[in-house]
CSV table of C-alpha atoms in Angstrom, one decimal:
chain,number,residue,atom,x,y,z
A,3,UNK,CA,0.0,-0.1,0.0
A,4,UNK,CA,1.7,3.1,-1.1
A,5,UNK,CA,-0.5,5.6,0.7
A,6,UNK,CA,-0.8,5.7,4.5
A,7,UNK,CA,-2.5,7.8,7.1
A,8,UNK,CA,-0.4,10.6,8.7
A,9,UNK,CA,1.0,9.9,12.2
A,10,UNK,CA,2.2,13.4,12.8
A,11,UNK,CA,1.1,13.0,16.5
A,12,UNK,CA,2.5,15.6,18.9
A,13,UNK,CA,4.3,17.4,16.2
A,14,UNK,CA,1.1,18.4,14.4
A,15,UNK,CA,0.0,22.0,14.9
A,16,UNK,CA,-2.9,22.4,17.4
A,17,UNK,CA,-6.2,24.2,16.9
A,18,UNK,CA,-5.6,27.7,17.9
A,19,UNK,CA,-7.0,28.5,21.4
A,20,UNK,CA,-9.0,31.5,20.1
A,21,UNK,CA,-10.7,29.3,17.5
A,22,UNK,CA,-11.1,26.1,19.5
A,23,UNK,CA,-14.7,26.7,20.7
A,24,UNK,CA,-16.0,27.5,17.2
A,25,UNK,CA,-14.0,24.6,15.6
A,26,UNK,CA,-15.3,22.2,18.2
A,27,UNK,CA,-18.9,23.4,17.6
A,28,UNK,CA,-18.7,22.6,13.9
A,29,UNK,CA,-16.9,19.2,14.7
A,30,UNK,CA,-19.6,18.2,17.0
A,31,UNK,CA,-22.4,19.4,14.6
A,32,UNK,CA,-21.3,17.1,11.9
A,33,UNK,CA,-20.8,14.0,14.1
A,34,UNK,CA,-24.3,12.3,14.0
A,35,UNK,CA,-23.4,9.8,16.7
A,36,UNK,CA,-25.5,7.1,15.2
A,37,UNK,CA,-25.8,3.9,17.2
A,38,UNK,CA,-24.4,1.2,15.0
A,39,UNK,CA,-26.0,-2.2,14.3
A,40,UNK,CA,-25.5,-4.9,11.6
A,41,UNK,CA,-26.6,-3.7,8.1
A,42,UNK,CA,-26.6,-5.4,4.7
A,43,UNK,CA,-23.7,-3.4,3.2
A,44,UNK,CA,-20.9,-1.0,4.3
A,45,UNK,CA,-20.1,1.8,2.0
A,46,UNK,CA,-16.8,3.7,2.3
A,47,UNK,CA,-16.8,7.2,0.7
A,48,UNK,CA,-13.5,8.0,-1.0
A,49,UNK,CA,-11.5,11.0,0.2
A,50,UNK,CA,-8.0,12.0,1.3
A,51,UNK,CA,-8.6,10.1,4.6
A,52,UNK,CA,-7.5,6.6,4.9
A,53,UNK,CA,-9.4,6.5,8.2
A,54,UNK,CA,-12.5,5.6,6.1
A,55,UNK,CA,-10.9,2.3,5.1
A,56,UNK,CA,-9.7,1.8,8.7
A,57,UNK,CA,-13.1,2.0,10.2
A,58,UNK,CA,-14.5,-0.1,7.4
A,59,UNK,CA,-12.1,-2.9,8.4
A,60,UNK,CA,-12.9,-2.5,12.1
A,61,UNK,CA,-16.6,-2.7,11.5
A,62,UNK,CA,-16.3,-5.7,9.1
A,63,UNK,CA,-14.4,-7.5,11.8
A,64,UNK,CA,-17.2,-6.7,14.3
A,65,UNK,CA,-19.6,-8.3,11.9
A,66,UNK,CA,-21.5,-5.1,11.0
A,67,UNK,CA,-21.7,-6.0,7.4
A,68,UNK,CA,-20.8,-8.9,5.2
A,69,UNK,CA,-19.8,-6.9,2.2
A,70,UNK,CA,-18.2,-3.4,1.7
A,71,UNK,CA,-18.2,-1.2,-1.3
A,72,UNK,CA,-15.4,1.5,-1.6
A,73,UNK,CA,-16.4,4.2,-3.9
A,74,UNK,CA,-14.5,7.2,-5.4
A,75,UNK,CA,-12.2,8.3,-8.3
A,76,UNK,CA,-9.8,11.1,-7.6
A,77,UNK,CA,-9.9,14.7,-6.7
A,78,UNK,CA,-7.2,17.3,-7.0
A,79,UNK,CA,-6.6,16.8,-3.3
A,80,UNK,CA,-6.2,13.0,-3.5
A,81,UNK,CA,-4.5,12.2,-6.8
A,82,UNK,CA,-1.0,12.3,-5.4
A,83,UNK,CA,-1.9,10.3,-2.4
A,84,UNK,CA,-4.0,7.7,-4.1
A,85,UNK,CA,-2.8,7.6,-7.7
A,86,UNK,CA,-4.8,4.6,-8.6
A,87,UNK,CA,-8.0,6.1,-7.2
A,88,UNK,CA,-9.5,6.5,-3.8
A,89,UNK,CA,-11.7,3.3,-3.9
A,90,UNK,CA,-8.9,1.2,-5.3
A,91,UNK,CA,-6.4,2.2,-2.5
A,92,UNK,CA,-9.1,1.7,0.2
A,93,UNK,CA,-9.9,-1.7,-1.1
A,94,UNK,CA,-6.2,-2.7,-1.1
A,95,UNK,CA,-5.9,-1.5,2.5
A,96,UNK,CA,-8.9,-3.5,3.5
A,97,UNK,CA,-7.6,-6.7,1.7
A,98,UNK,CA,-4.2,-6.2,3.4
A,99,UNK,CA,-5.9,-6.0,6.7
A,100,UNK,CA,-8.0,-9.2,6.6
A,101,UNK,CA,-11.1,-8.3,4.6
A,102,UNK,CA,-11.6,-11.2,2.1
A,103,UNK,CA,-11.4,-10.0,-1.5
A,104,UNK,CA,-14.8,-11.7,-2.1
A,105,UNK,CA,-16.4,-9.3,0.4
A,106,UNK,CA,-14.9,-6.1,-1.3
A,107,UNK,CA,-16.5,-4.3,-4.2
A,108,UNK,CA,-14.9,-1.2,-5.9
A,109,UNK,CA,-16.8,1.6,-7.5
A,110,UNK,CA,-14.0,3.6,-9.2
A,111,UNK,CA,-15.8,6.4,-11.0
A,112,UNK,CA,-17.7,8.6,-8.5
A,113,UNK,CA,-16.5,12.2,-8.2
A,114,UNK,CA,-18.9,13.6,-5.6
A,115,UNK,CA,-21.1,12.2,-2.7
A,116,UNK,CA,-24.3,11.8,-4.8
A,117,UNK,CA,-22.3,9.8,-7.4
A,118,UNK,CA,-20.8,7.8,-4.6
A,119,UNK,CA,-24.2,6.7,-3.6
A,120,UNK,CA,-26.0,6.4,-6.9
A,121,UNK,CA,-23.2,4.5,-8.6
A,122,UNK,CA,-22.8,2.2,-5.6
A,123,UNK,CA,-26.5,1.5,-5.7
A,124,UNK,CA,-26.3,0.6,-9.4
A,125,UNK,CA,-23.2,-1.6,-8.8
A,126,UNK,CA,-25.0,-3.5,-6.0
A,127,UNK,CA,-28.0,-4.0,-8.2
A,128,UNK,CA,-25.8,-5.3,-11.1
A,129,UNK,CA,-24.1,-7.7,-8.7
A,130,UNK,CA,-27.5,-9.0,-7.3
A,131,UNK,CA,-26.7,-7.6,-3.8
A,132,UNK,CA,-29.8,-6.5,-1.9
A,133,UNK,CA,-29.1,-3.4,0.2
A,134,UNK,CA,-32.0,-2.5,2.4
A,135,UNK,CA,-29.7,-1.1,5.1
A,136,UNK,CA,-26.2,0.4,4.9
A,137,UNK,CA,-23.5,1.8,7.2
A,138,UNK,CA,-22.2,4.9,5.4
A,139,UNK,CA,-18.5,5.6,6.4
A,140,UNK,CA,-16.8,8.9,5.7
A,141,UNK,CA,-14.5,11.5,7.3
A,142,UNK,CA,-15.9,12.6,10.6
A,143,UNK,CA,-16.9,16.1,9.4
A,144,UNK,CA,-18.7,14.6,6.4
A,145,UNK,CA,-21.2,12.5,8.2
A,146,UNK,CA,-24.1,15.0,8.1
A,147,UNK,CA,-23.7,15.9,4.5
A,148,UNK,CA,-23.4,12.2,3.5
A,149,UNK,CA,-26.5,11.3,5.4
A,150,UNK,CA,-28.5,14.2,3.9
A,151,UNK,CA,-27.3,13.3,0.4
A,152,UNK,CA,-28.1,9.6,0.9
A,153,UNK,CA,-31.7,10.5,2.2
A,154,UNK,CA,-32.1,12.5,-1.0
A,155,UNK,CA,-30.7,10.3,-3.7
A,156,UNK,CA,-31.4,6.9,-2.2
A,157,UNK,CA,-34.5,7.4,0.0
A,158,UNK,CA,-35.5,3.7,0.1
A,159,UNK,CA,-32.4,2.6,2.0
A,160,UNK,CA,-32.0,2.7,5.8
A,161,UNK,CA,-28.8,4.5,6.5
A,162,UNK,CA,-26.6,5.0,9.6
A,163,UNK,CA,-23.3,6.8,9.5
A,164,UNK,CA,-19.9,6.0,11.0
A,165,UNK,CA,-16.3,7.4,11.1
A,166,UNK,CA,-13.1,6.5,12.8
A,167,UNK,CA,-13.7,7.4,16.4
A,168,UNK,CA,-11.3,10.2,17.0
A,169,UNK,CA,-11.4,13.4,19.0
A,170,UNK,CA,-10.9,16.6,17.1
A,171,UNK,CA,-7.3,16.9,18.4
A,172,UNK,CA,-6.6,13.3,17.4
A,173,UNK,CA,-7.9,13.8,14.0
A,174,UNK,CA,-5.9,17.0,13.5
A,175,UNK,CA,-2.8,15.2,14.6
A,176,UNK,CA,-3.4,12.2,12.2
A,177,UNK,CA,-4.1,14.5,9.2
A,178,UNK,CA,-1.2,16.8,10.2
A,179,UNK,CA,-2.6,20.0,8.9
A,180,UNK,CA,-4.9,22.0,11.2
A,181,UNK,CA,-5.8,24.6,8.5
A,182,UNK,CA,-6.9,21.9,6.1
A,183,UNK,CA,-9.2,20.4,8.8
A,184,UNK,CA,-10.7,23.7,9.7
A,185,UNK,CA,-11.2,24.7,6.0
A,186,UNK,CA,-12.9,21.3,5.4
A,187,UNK,CA,-15.2,21.8,8.4
A,188,UNK,CA,-16.2,25.2,7.2
A,189,UNK,CA,-16.8,24.0,3.7
A,190,UNK,CA,-18.9,21.1,4.7
A,191,UNK,CA,-21.0,23.4,7.0
A,192,UNK,CA,-21.7,25.8,4.1
A,193,UNK,CA,-22.7,22.8,2.0
A,194,UNK,CA,-25.5,21.6,4.4
A,195,UNK,CA,-27.7,24.6,3.5
A,196,UNK,CA,-26.4,25.2,0.0
A,197,UNK,CA,-26.7,21.6,-1.2
A,198,UNK,CA,-30.3,21.4,0.2
A,199,UNK,CA,-31.1,24.6,-1.6
A,200,UNK,CA,-29.9,23.1,-4.9
A,201,UNK,CA,-31.8,19.9,-4.4
A,202,UNK,CA,-28.7,17.7,-3.8
A,203,UNK,CA,-29.6,16.8,-0.2
A,204,UNK,CA,-32.4,16.9,2.3
A,205,UNK,CA,-32.6,20.0,4.5
A,206,UNK,CA,-30.8,19.8,7.9
A,207,UNK,CA,-31.2,22.1,10.8
A,208,UNK,CA,-28.4,24.5,11.4
A,209,UNK,CA,-28.5,25.8,15.0
A,210,UNK,CA,-27.6,29.4,15.8
A,211,UNK,CA,-24.4,28.5,17.5
A,212,UNK,CA,-23.2,26.5,14.4
A,213,UNK,CA,-24.1,29.4,12.1
A,214,UNK,CA,-22.2,31.9,14.4
A,215,UNK,CA,-19.1,29.5,14.6
A,216,UNK,CA,-19.2,29.2,10.8
A,217,UNK,CA,-19.4,33.0,10.3
A,218,UNK,CA,-16.4,33.7,12.7
A,219,UNK,CA,-14.2,31.1,11.1
A,220,UNK,CA,-15.0,32.5,7.6
A,221,UNK,CA,-14.1,35.9,9.0
A,222,UNK,CA,-10.9,34.4,10.3
A,223,UNK,CA,-9.9,33.3,6.8
A,224,UNK,CA,-10.8,29.7,6.6
A,225,UNK,CA,-12.4,29.9,3.2
A,226,UNK,CA,-10.4,27.7,0.8
A,227,UNK,CA,-13.1,25.0,0.7
A,228,UNK,CA,-16.1,27.3,0.3
A,229,UNK,CA,-18.2,27.1,-2.9
A,230,UNK,CA,-17.1,30.0,-5.0
A,231,UNK,CA,-19.6,32.8,-5.7
A,232,UNK,CA,-21.9,32.0,-2.7
A,233,UNK,CA,-22.5,34.8,-0.2
A,234,UNK,CA,-21.4,34.0,3.3
C-alpha cells in the first residue's frame, strides 16, 4: 500500500485556542453519533482520509456488514496520495488487513457524494446484492452531509453513519494540517444549506451556535473549501 495515514502526532499544529470553541462546535455538529447495528452493506466514501478504510475494516471484523463497497475516483486533493484512485487504495488497504477479496466491491468512478451513492447502488443491483440497510462511512466532518445526500438520492435505504472514532485533536494530529481540517469543516458546513437549496440533499437544521461559529471562522480566513460565488 503506497499511501498511509499521517502519524504526525504531537508534532502536528494544534487548533488555535482563540478558535477552539468554534471549531469544536462545527466538529460536534457534523458527528451524528448514530448507534451502530448490523446492516446489509458497508459503503466507504473516498477522500484524502485513509481512516475511512480503517473504520471499514474494524466494522467488518465486528460483523457489522458482510460486504463493503469502496467508492471514489480522484480529486485534485487526492490524486497524489491515491494515484490509482481512492476506492482502489481503500480496497487494497482492506484486503491487506484481513477483509476477504470476495467481500470487497470497488466503485472507481464517482466524483462527488451523490455519485458515490447512486453508482454504488447501481453496482449492487448489477451484482445482485440486496441493500435494504447500509452503514455509510466517511470522514468525521462529512457524516451529516453524506447522510443528507443519501436520504435525497437513495430514499428507500435505511442509513446510519460512522467514522473512525477520533477526537478533534486526534484527527488534526493524524491529518497533520490544522488549517486543512478547519477549512474542510467550514466548507462542509456551508454545503449543508447550499446543497439542500440546490436539491442535492435533504434540509438539515443549522442551529444558531453553528451558524455563528461558521461566520467567525470564515471571517478568520478559513475559506479555501467554500463554494465560489456563494455569499457568506
